[in-house]
Amino acid sequence: MSGRVVYTGNVIVDIGLAIGAMPEPGGDVIASSSQITAGGGFNAMTAAARDGAPVLYAGQYGTGPFGSIVRAALDGFAVAGPGLGDLDSGYSIVLVDDSAERTFVTYVGAEGRLRLADLHRAAVAADDVVVVSGYGLAHPVNAQALTAWLPTLPDTVRVVLDPAPLVADLPPGVLGAALSRTDVLSANARETRLMTPDLGNASLPDRAAALRPRLRPGGTVIARDNSEGAWIADEQGVRLVPGFPVDAVDTTGAGDAHTGVLAAALLRGDPIDTAVRRANAAAALAVTKRGPATAPEAAETDRLLREEQ
């Protein structure tokens, strides 16, 4: 493995609260536990690293109480830039209820100030895999930098885009520009539906197929369907790669675990079906643990794949 996973999204602080159910408007609820950790893109980077990939962080981060948490977490990775000295990193309130569903409220900090010069520090090589997050594209400064930078990448660099829950709020020009340089689009079922609002009651595999023309020629769409697995739409057609049913306790970071392990597998040169099955296994293991960065080590993923073979 000579390349790297180059992550361009946002690393922020997650303030996680476990609750029984969401309170009614104006109400209150007592959390049964709380946790303050680095989150956001840190989860995807951790997943890729635990699966054996070298990782470079090319995003922005700050200085302050939350920036200190982010900087400490980034000590385990190669980092392209020095961060900002005049602005703190942002944070997200993560509410996880008894159904394992999570709800976010996010405040943007230094991670929303990524500029083109910052991205050029990454010096992307021909065999790297670049991961872009919709959270990054949601910030105007980052969006301008990323959409100017992506077309300049070497043609052999594969770009993986995770559109994130905010995809419906992205300006069409920004999303379109990012998709046109995307080789692998990996979205959950909700995000896939939000990106195909004109398809009415169309099935998830049909929506995945409809998204393919928006990618770089030869691109692949992955539509993640929770424990059912993930639909792949590529030049070979549309098919389901089965998932791994588990007892989920916290779905925070499940998509990030899938994206990180997928990127690591693509970096190794795994065929897309093999890469998606491995990512499915990693995401399944991640939701059996509480917290944001719960992606498994490579050996754990290997063991689950052997057991289910």
Coordinates of N, CA and C in Angstrom, one line a residue, residues 74-266:
L74 N -5.6 14.5 16.6 CA -4.9 14.5 15.4 C -3.4 14.1 15.5
D75 N -3.0 14.0 16.8 CA -1.6 13.6 17.0 C -1.3 12.2 16.4
G76 N -2.4 11.4 16.2 CA -2.2 10.1 15.7 C -2.1 10.0 14.2
F77 N -2.2 11.1 13.5 CA -2.3 11.1 12.1 C -1.3 12.1 11.5
A78 N -0.9 11.9 10.2 CA -0.2 13.0 9.5 C -1.2 14.1 9.2
V79 N -0.8 15.3 9.4 CA -1.6 16.5 9.3 C -1.0 17.5 8.3
A80 N -1.7 17.9 7.3 CA -1.2 18.8 6.3 C -0.9 20.2 6.7
G81 N -1.8 20.8 7.5 CA -1.6 22.2 7.9 C -1.5 22.4 9.4
P82 N -1.1 23.7 9.8 CA -0.8 24.0 11.2 C -2.1 24.4 12.0
G83 N -3.2 24.5 11.3 CA -4.4 25.0 12.0 C -4.4 26.5 12.2
L84 N -5.6 27.0 12.7 CA -5.7 28.4 12.9 C -5.5 28.8 14.4
G85 N -4.8 29.9 14.6 CA -4.5 30.3 15.9 C -5.5 31.3 16.5
D86 N -6.5 31.8 15.7 CA -7.4 32.8 16.2 C -8.8 32.4 16.3
L87 N -9.1 31.1 16.1 CA -10.5 30.6 16.1 C -10.5 29.2 16.7
D88 N -11.5 28.9 17.5 CA -11.7 27.6 18.1 C -12.3 26.6 17.1
S89 N -12.1 25.3 17.3 CA -12.8 24.3 16.5 C -14.3 24.3 16.9
G90 N -15.1 23.8 16.1 CA -16.6 23.6 16.3 C -16.9 22.4 17.1
Y91 N -18.2 22.2 17.4 CA -18.6 21.1 18.2 C -20.0 20.7 17.7
S92 N -20.4 19.5 18.1 CA -21.7 18.9 17.8 C -22.3 18.3 19.0
I93 N -23.6 18.6 19.3 CA -24.3 17.9 20.4 C -25.0 16.7 19.7
V94 N -24.6 15.5 20.2 CA -25.1 14.3 19.6 C -26.0 13.6 20.6
L95 N -27.3 13.5 20.3 CA -28.3 12.9 21.1 C -28.6 11.5 20.6
V96 N -28.3 10.5 21.4 CA -28.6 9.1 21.0 C -29.7 8.5 21.9
D97 N -30.8 8.1 21.2 CA -31.9 7.6 22.0 C -31.9 6.1 22.1
D98 N -32.9 5.5 22.8 CA -33.0 4.1 23.0 C -33.1 3.2 21.8
S99 N -33.5 3.8 20.7 CA -33.6 3.1 19.4 C -32.3 3.1 18.7
A100 N -31.2 3.7 19.2 CA -29.9 3.9 18.7 C -29.8 4.9 17.6
E101 N -31.0 5.6 17.4 CA -30.9 6.7 16.4 C -30.2 7.9 17.0
R102 N -29.5 8.7 16.2 CA -28.8 9.9 16.7 C -29.3 11.1 16.0
T103 N -29.3 12.2 16.8 CA -29.7 13.5 16.3 C -28.6 14.5 16.7
F104 N -28.3 15.4 15.7 CA -27.2 16.3 15.9 C -27.6 17.8 15.9
V105 N -26.9 18.6 16.7 CA -27.0 20.1 16.6 C -25.5 20.5 16.6
T106 N -25.1 21.2 15.5 CA -23.7 21.5 15.3 C -23.4 23.0 15.2
Y107 N -22.3 23.4 15.9 CA -21.8 24.8 15.8 C -20.5 24.7 15.0
V108 N -20.4 25.6 14.0 CA -19.2 25.6 13.1 C -18.1 26.5 13.7
G109 N -16.9 26.0 13.6 CA -15.8 26.8 14.1 C -14.7 26.9 13.0
A110 N -13.5 26.7 13.4 CA -12.3 26.8 12.4 C -12.4 25.8 11.3
E111 N -13.1 24.7 11.4 CA -13.2 23.7 10.4 C -13.9 24.3 9.1
G112 N -14.6 25.3 9.3 CA -15.4 26.0 8.2 C -14.5 27.0 7.5
R113 N -13.2 27.1 7.8 CA -12.4 28.1 7.2 C -11.2 27.4 6.3
L114 N -11.6 26.3 5.6 CA -10.6 25.6 4.8 C -10.4 26.4 3.5
R115 N -9.2 26.8 3.1 CA -9.0 27.5 1.9 C -8.2 26.7 0.9
L116 N -8.1 27.2 -0.3 CA -7.4 26.4 -1.4 C -6.0 26.2 -1.0
A117 N -5.3 27.2 -0.5 CA -3.9 27.1 -0.1 C -3.7 26.0 1.0
D118 N -4.7 25.8 1.8 CA -4.6 24.7 2.8 C -4.6 23.4 2.1
L119 N -5.5 23.2 1.2 CA -5.6 21.9 0.5 C -4.4 21.6 -0.3
H120 N -3.7 22.6 -0.9 CA -2.5 22.4 -1.7 C -1.4 21.8 -0.8
R121 N -1.5 22.1 0.5 CA -0.4 21.5 1.4 C -0.5 20.0 1.4
A122 N -1.6 19.4 1.0 CA -1.7 18.0 1.1 C -0.8 17.3 0.0
A123 N -0.5 18.0 -1.1 CA 0.4 17.4 -2.1 C -0.1 16.0 -2.5
V124 N -1.3 15.9 -3.0 CA -1.9 14.6 -3.3 C -1.1 13.9 -4.4
A125 N -0.8 12.6 -4.2 CA -0.1 11.8 -5.1 C -1.0 10.9 -6.0
A126 N -0.5 10.4 -7.0 CA -1.3 9.7 -8.0 C -2.0 8.5 -7.5
D127 N -1.5 7.8 -6.4 CA -2.1 6.6 -5.9 C -2.9 6.8 -4.6
D128 N -3.2 8.1 -4.3 CA -3.9 8.4 -3.1 C -5.4 8.2 -3.3
V129 N -6.2 8.0 -2.2 CA -7.6 8.1 -2.3 C -8.1 9.3 -1.5
V130 N -8.8 10.2 -2.1 CA -9.3 11.4 -1.4 C -10.7 11.2 -1.0
V131 N -11.0 11.6 0.3 CA -12.3 11.5 0.8 C -12.9 12.9 1.1
V132 N -14.0 13.2 0.5 CA -14.7 14.4 0.7 C -16.0 14.2 1.4
S133 N -16.3 15.1 2.3 CA -17.6 15.0 3.1 C -18.5 16.1 2.8
G134 N -19.8 15.8 2.7 CA -20.8 16.9 2.5 C -20.8 17.9 3.6
Y135 N -20.3 17.6 4.8 CA -20.2 18.5 5.9 C -19.2 19.6 5.5
G136 N -18.1 19.3 4.8 CA -17.2 20.2 4.3 C -17.8 21.1 3.3
L137 N -18.5 20.5 2.3 CA -19.1 21.3 1.3 C -20.2 22.2 1.7
A138 N -20.7 22.0 3.0 CA -21.8 22.8 3.5 C -21.3 24.2 3.9
H139 N -20.0 24.4 4.1 CA -19.5 25.7 4.5 C -19.0 26.4 3.3
P140 N -19.4 27.7 3.0 CA -19.1 28.4 1.8 C -17.6 28.5 1.5
V141 N -16.8 28.7 2.5 CA -15.4 28.9 2.3 C -14.8 27.5 1.8
N142 N -15.1 26.5 2.6 CA -14.6 25.1 2.2 C -15.1 24.7 0.8
A143 N -16.4 25.0 0.5 CA -17.0 24.6 -0.7 C -16.3 25.2 -1.9
Q144 N -15.9 26.5 -1.8 CA -15.2 27.2 -2.8 C -13.8 26.6 -3.0
A145 N -13.2 26.3 -1.9 CA -11.8 25.7 -2.0 C -11.9 24.3 -2.6
L146 N -12.8 23.5 -2.1 CA -12.8 22.1 -2.6 C -13.2 21.9 -4.0
T147 N -14.2 22.7 -4.5 CA -14.7 22.6 -5.9 C -13.6 23.2 -6.8
A148 N -12.7 24.1 -6.4 CA -11.6 24.5 -7.2 C -10.5 23.5 -7.2
W149 N -10.3 22.8 -6.1 CA -9.2 21.9 -5.9 C -9.4 20.5 -6.6
L150 N -10.6 20.0 -6.5 CA -10.9 18.6 -7.0 C -10.5 18.4 -8.4
P151 N -10.9 19.4 -9.3 CA -10.5 19.2 -10.7 C -9.0 19.2 -11.0
T152 N -8.2 19.6 -10.1 CA -6.8 19.7 -10.3 C -6.0 18.4 -9.8
L153 N -6.8 17.5 -9.2 CA -6.1 16.3 -8.7 C -5.7 15.4 -9.9
P154 N -4.6 14.6 -9.7 CA -4.2 13.7 -10.8 C -5.4 12.8 -11.2
D155 N -5.4 12.5 -12.5 CA -6.5 11.7 -13.0 C -6.7 10.3 -12.4
T156 N -5.6 9.8 -11.9 CA -5.6 8.4 -11.3 C -6.1 8.4 -9.8
V157 N -6.2 9.6 -9.2 CA -6.7 9.7 -7.8 C -8.2 9.4 -7.8
R158 N -8.6 8.5 -6.9 CA -10.0 8.2 -6.8 C -10.5 9.1 -5.6
V159 N -11.7 9.7 -5.9 CA -12.4 10.5 -5.0 C -13.6 9.8 -4.4
V160 N -13.7 9.7 -3.1 CA -14.9 9.1 -2.5 C -15.6 10.3 -1.8
L161 N -16.9 10.4 -2.1 CA -17.7 11.4 -1.5 C -18.8 10.8 -0.6
D162 N -18.8 11.2 0.6 CA -19.9 10.9 1.6 C -20.7 12.2 1.7
P163 N -22.0 12.3 1.1 CA -22.7 13.5 1.1 C -23.2 14.1 2.4
A164 N -23.3 13.2 3.4 CA -23.7 13.6 4.8 C -25.2 14.0 4.9
P165 N -25.7 14.1 6.1 CA -27.1 14.5 6.3 C -27.6 15.8 5.7
L166 N -26.6 16.8 5.6 CA -26.9 18.1 5.1 C -27.0 18.2 3.6
V167 N -27.0 17.1 2.9 CA -26.9 17.1 1.4 C -28.0 18.0 0.7
A168 N -29.2 17.9 1.3 CA -30.3 18.7 0.7 C -30.1 20.2 0.8
D169 N -29.3 20.6 1.7 CA -29.0 22.0 1.9 C -27.8 22.6 1.1
L170 N -27.1 21.6 0.4 CA -26.0 22.1 -0.4 C -26.4 22.8 -1.7
P171 N -25.8 23.9 -2.0 CA -26.1 24.6 -3.3 C -25.9 23.6 -4.4
P172 N -26.9 23.6 -5.4 CA -26.8 22.6 -6.5 C -25.5 22.7 -7.3
G173 N -25.0 23.9 -7.4 CA -23.7 24.1 -8.2 C -22.5 23.5 -7.4
V174 N -22.5 23.6 -6.1 CA -21.5 23.0 -5.3 C -21.5 21.5 -5.3
L175 N -22.7 20.9 -5.1 CA -22.9 19.5 -5.1 C -22.5 18.9 -6.5
G176 N -23.0 19.6 -7.5 CA -22.8 19.1 -8.9 C -21.3 19.1 -9.2
A177 N -20.6 20.2 -8.8 CA -19.1 20.3 -9.1 C -18.4 19.1 -8.4
A178 N -18.8 18.9 -7.1 CA -18.1 17.8 -6.4 C -18.4 16.4 -7.0
L179 N -19.7 16.2 -7.4 CA -20.0 14.9 -8.0 C -19.3 14.7 -9.3
S180 N -19.1 15.7 -10.1 CA -18.4 15.5 -11.4 C -17.0 15.0 -11.3
R181 N -16.4 15.1 -10.1 CA -15.0 14.6 -9.9 C -15.0 13.4 -8.9
T182 N -16.2 12.9 -8.6 CA -16.4 11.8 -7.7 C -16.3 10.5 -8.4
D183 N -15.5 9.6 -7.9 CA -15.4 8.2 -8.5 C -16.4 7.2 -7.7
V184 N -16.5 7.4 -6.4 CA -17.4 6.6 -5.6 C -18.2 7.5 -4.7
L185 N -19.5 7.5 -4.9 CA -20.4 8.2 -4.0 C -21.0 7.2 -3.1
S186 N -20.9 7.4 -1.8 CA -21.4 6.5 -0.7 C -22.3 7.2 0.2
A187 N -23.6 6.9 0.0 CA -24.7 7.7 0.8 C -25.6 6.7 1.5
N188 N -26.1 7.1 2.6 CA -27.1 6.3 3.3 C -28.5 6.4 2.6
A189 N -29.5 5.6 3.0 CA -30.7 5.6 2.3 C -31.4 7.0 2.3
R190 N -31.4 7.7 3.4 CA -32.0 9.0 3.5 C -31.3 9.9 2.5
E191 N -30.0 10.0 2.5 CA -29.3 10.9 1.7 C -29.5 10.6 0.2
T192 N -29.6 9.3 -0.1 CA -29.8 8.9 -1.5 C -31.2 9.4 -2.0
R193 N -32.2 9.3 -1.1 CA -33.5 9.8 -1.5 C -33.5 11.4 -1.6
L194 N -32.8 12.0 -0.7 CA -32.7 13.5 -0.8 C -32.0 14.0 -2.1
M195 N -31.1 13.1 -2.6 CA -30.4 13.5 -3.8 C -31.2 13.2 -5.1
T196 N -32.3 12.5 -4.9 CA -33.2 12.1 -6.1 C -34.6 12.4 -5.8
P197 N -34.9 13.7 -5.5 CA -36.3 14.0 -5.1 C -37.3 13.8 -6.2
D198 N -36.9 13.9 -7.4 CA -37.8 13.8 -8.6 C -38.2 12.4 -8.9
L199 N -37.8 11.4 -8.1 CA -38.0 10.0 -8.5 C -39.2 9.4 -7.7
G200 N -39.9 10.2 -7.0 CA -41.2 9.8 -6.3 C -40.9 8.6 -5.4
N201 N -41.6 7.5 -5.7 CA -41.6 6.3 -4.8 C -40.6 5.3 -5.4
A202 N -39.6 5.7 -6.1 CA -38.6 4.8 -6.7 C -37.9 4.0 -5.6
S203 N -37.4 2.8 -5.9 CA -36.7 2.0 -4.9 C -35.3 2.6 -4.8
L204 N -34.6 2.1 -3.7 CA -33.3 2.6 -3.4 C -32.3 2.2 -4.5
P205 N -32.3 0.9 -5.1 CA -31.4 0.6 -6.2 C -31.7 1.4 -7.4
D206 N -32.9 1.8 -7.7 CA -33.2 2.6 -8.9 C -32.7 4.0 -8.6
R207 N -32.7 4.5 -7.4 CA -32.2 5.8 -7.1 C -30.7 5.8 -7.3
A208 N -30.0 4.7 -6.8 CA -28.6 4.6 -6.9 C -28.2 4.7 -8.4
A209 N -28.9 3.9 -9.2 CA -28.6 3.9 -10.7 C -28.8 5.3 -11.3
A210 N -29.8 6.0 -10.8 CA -30.1 7.3 -11.4 C -29.0 8.3 -11.1
L211 N -28.3 8.1 -10.0 CA -27.2 9.1 -9.6 C -25.9 8.9 -10.4
R212 N -25.7 7.7 -11.0 CA -24.5 7.4 -11.6 C -24.1 8.5 -12.7
P213 N -25.0 8.9 -13.6 CA -24.6 9.9 -14.6 C -24.1 11.2 -14.0
R214 N -24.3 11.5 -12.8 CA -23.8 12.7 -12.2 C -22.4 12.6 -11.7
L215 N -21.8 11.4 -11.7 CA -20.4 11.2 -11.3 C -19.4 11.3 -12.5
R216 N -18.2 11.2 -12.1 CA -17.2 11.1 -13.2 C -17.4 9.9 -14.0
P217 N -17.2 9.9 -15.3 CA -17.4 8.7 -16.1 C -16.8 7.4 -15.5
G218 N -17.6 6.4 -15.4 CA -17.1 5.1 -14.8 C -17.3 5.1 -13.3
G219 N -18.0 6.1 -12.8 CA -18.2 6.2 -11.3 C -19.1 5.1 -10.8
T220 N -19.1 5.0 -9.4 CA -19.9 4.0 -8.7 C -20.7 4.7 -7.6
V221 N -21.9 4.3 -7.5 CA -22.8 4.7 -6.4 C -23.0 3.6 -5.4
I222 N -22.8 3.9 -4.2 CA -23.1 2.9 -3.1 C -24.3 3.6 -2.3
A223 N -25.4 2.9 -2.2 CA -26.5 3.3 -1.4 C -26.6 2.4 -0.2
R224 N -26.2 2.9 1.0 CA -26.2 2.1 2.2 C -27.6 1.9 2.8
D225 N -28.0 0.7 3.1 CA -29.4 0.4 3.5 C -29.4 -0.3 4.8
N226 N -28.7 0.3 5.8 CA -28.7 -0.2 7.2 C -28.3 -1.6 7.2
S227 N -29.0 -2.5 8.0 CA -28.6 -3.8 8.2 C -28.8 -4.7 7.0
E228 N -29.6 -4.2 6.0 CA -29.8 -4.9 4.8 C -28.5 -5.0 3.9
G229 N -27.6 -4.0 4.1 CA -26.4 -4.0 3.3 C -26.2 -2.7 2.5
A230 N -25.7 -2.8 1.3 CA -25.5 -1.7 0.5 C -25.7 -2.0 -1.0
W231 N -26.4 -1.2 -1.7 CA -26.6 -1.4 -3.1 C -25.5 -0.7 -3.9
I232 N -24.9 -1.4 -4.8 CA -23.9 -0.9 -5.7 C -24.5 -0.7 -7.1
A233 N -24.3 0.5 -7.6 CA -24.6 0.8 -9.0 C -23.4 1.2 -9.8
D234 N -23.0 0.4 -10.7 CA -21.8 0.7 -11.5 C -22.0 0.2 -12.9
E235 N -20.9 0.1 -13.7 CA -21.0 -0.3 -15.1 C -21.4 -1.7 -15.2
Q236 N -21.4 -2.5 -14.2 CA -21.8 -3.9 -14.2 C -23.3 -4.1 -13.9
G237 N -23.9 -3.0 -13.5 CA -25.3 -3.0 -13.1 C -25.6 -2.7 -11.7
V238 N -26.7 -3.1 -11.1 CA -27.1 -2.8 -9.7 C -27.2 -4.1 -9.0
R239 N -26.7 -4.2 -7.8 CA -26.7 -5.4 -7.0 C -26.6 -5.0 -5.5
L240 N -27.1 -5.9 -4.6 CA -27.0 -5.7 -3.2 C -25.9 -6.5 -2.6
V241 N -25.0 -5.9 -1.8 CA -24.0 -6.6 -1.1 C -24.6 -6.7 0.4
P242 N -24.9 -7.9 0.8 CA -25.6 -8.0 2.1 C -24.9 -7.5 3.3
G243 N -25.7 -7.1 4.3 CA -25.1 -6.6 5.5 C -25.0 -7.7 6.5
F244 N -24.7 -7.2 7.8 CA -24.5 -8.1 8.9 C -25.4 -7.7 10.1
P245 N -26.5 -8.4 10.2 CA -27.5 -8.0 11.3 C -26.8 -8.1 12.7
V246 N -26.9 -7.1 13.5 CA -26.4 -7.0 14.8 C -27.4 -6.3 15.7
D247 N -27.1 -6.4 17.0 CA -27.9 -5.6 18.0 C -27.3 -4.3 18.1
A248 N -27.8 -3.2 17.5 CA -27.2 -1.9 17.5 C -27.6 -1.2 18.8
V249 N -26.5 -0.5 19.4 CA -26.8 0.3 20.6 C -26.5 1.8 20.3
D250 N -25.7 2.1 19.3 CA -25.4 3.5 19.0 C -25.0 3.5 17.5
T251 N -25.7 4.2 16.7 CA -25.4 4.3 15.2 C -24.5 5.5 14.9
T252 N -24.1 6.3 16.0 CA -23.2 7.4 15.7 C -21.9 6.9 15.1
G253 N -21.5 7.5 14.0 CA -20.3 7.1 13.3 C -20.3 5.9 12.4
A254 N -21.5 5.3 12.3 CA -21.6 4.1 11.5 C -21.3 4.4 10.0
G255 N -21.8 5.5 9.5 CA -21.5 5.9 8.1 C -20.0 6.2 7.9
D256 N -19.4 6.8 9.0 CA -18.0 7.2 8.9 C -17.2 5.9 8.9
A257 N -17.6 4.9 9.7 CA -16.8 3.6 9.8 C -16.9 3.0 8.4
H258 N -18.0 3.0 7.8 CA -18.2 2.4 6.4 C -17.3 3.2 5.4
T259 N -17.4 4.5 5.5 CA -16.6 5.3 4.5 C -15.1 5.1 4.7
G260 N -14.6 5.1 5.9 CA -13.2 4.9 6.2 C -12.7 3.6 5.8
V261 N -13.4 2.5 6.1 CA -12.9 1.2 5.7 C -13.1 1.0 4.2
L262 N -14.1 1.5 3.6 CA -14.2 1.5 2.2 C -13.0 2.1 1.5
A263 N -12.6 3.3 2.0 CA -11.5 4.0 1.4 C -10.2 3.2 1.6
A264 N -10.0 2.6 2.7 CA -8.8 1.8 3.0 C -8.8 0.6 2.0
A265 N -9.9 0.0 1.8 CA -10.0 -1.2 0.9 C -9.7 -0.8 -0.5
L266 N -10.2 0.3 -0.9 CA -10.0 0.8 -2.3 C -8.5 1.1 -2.5

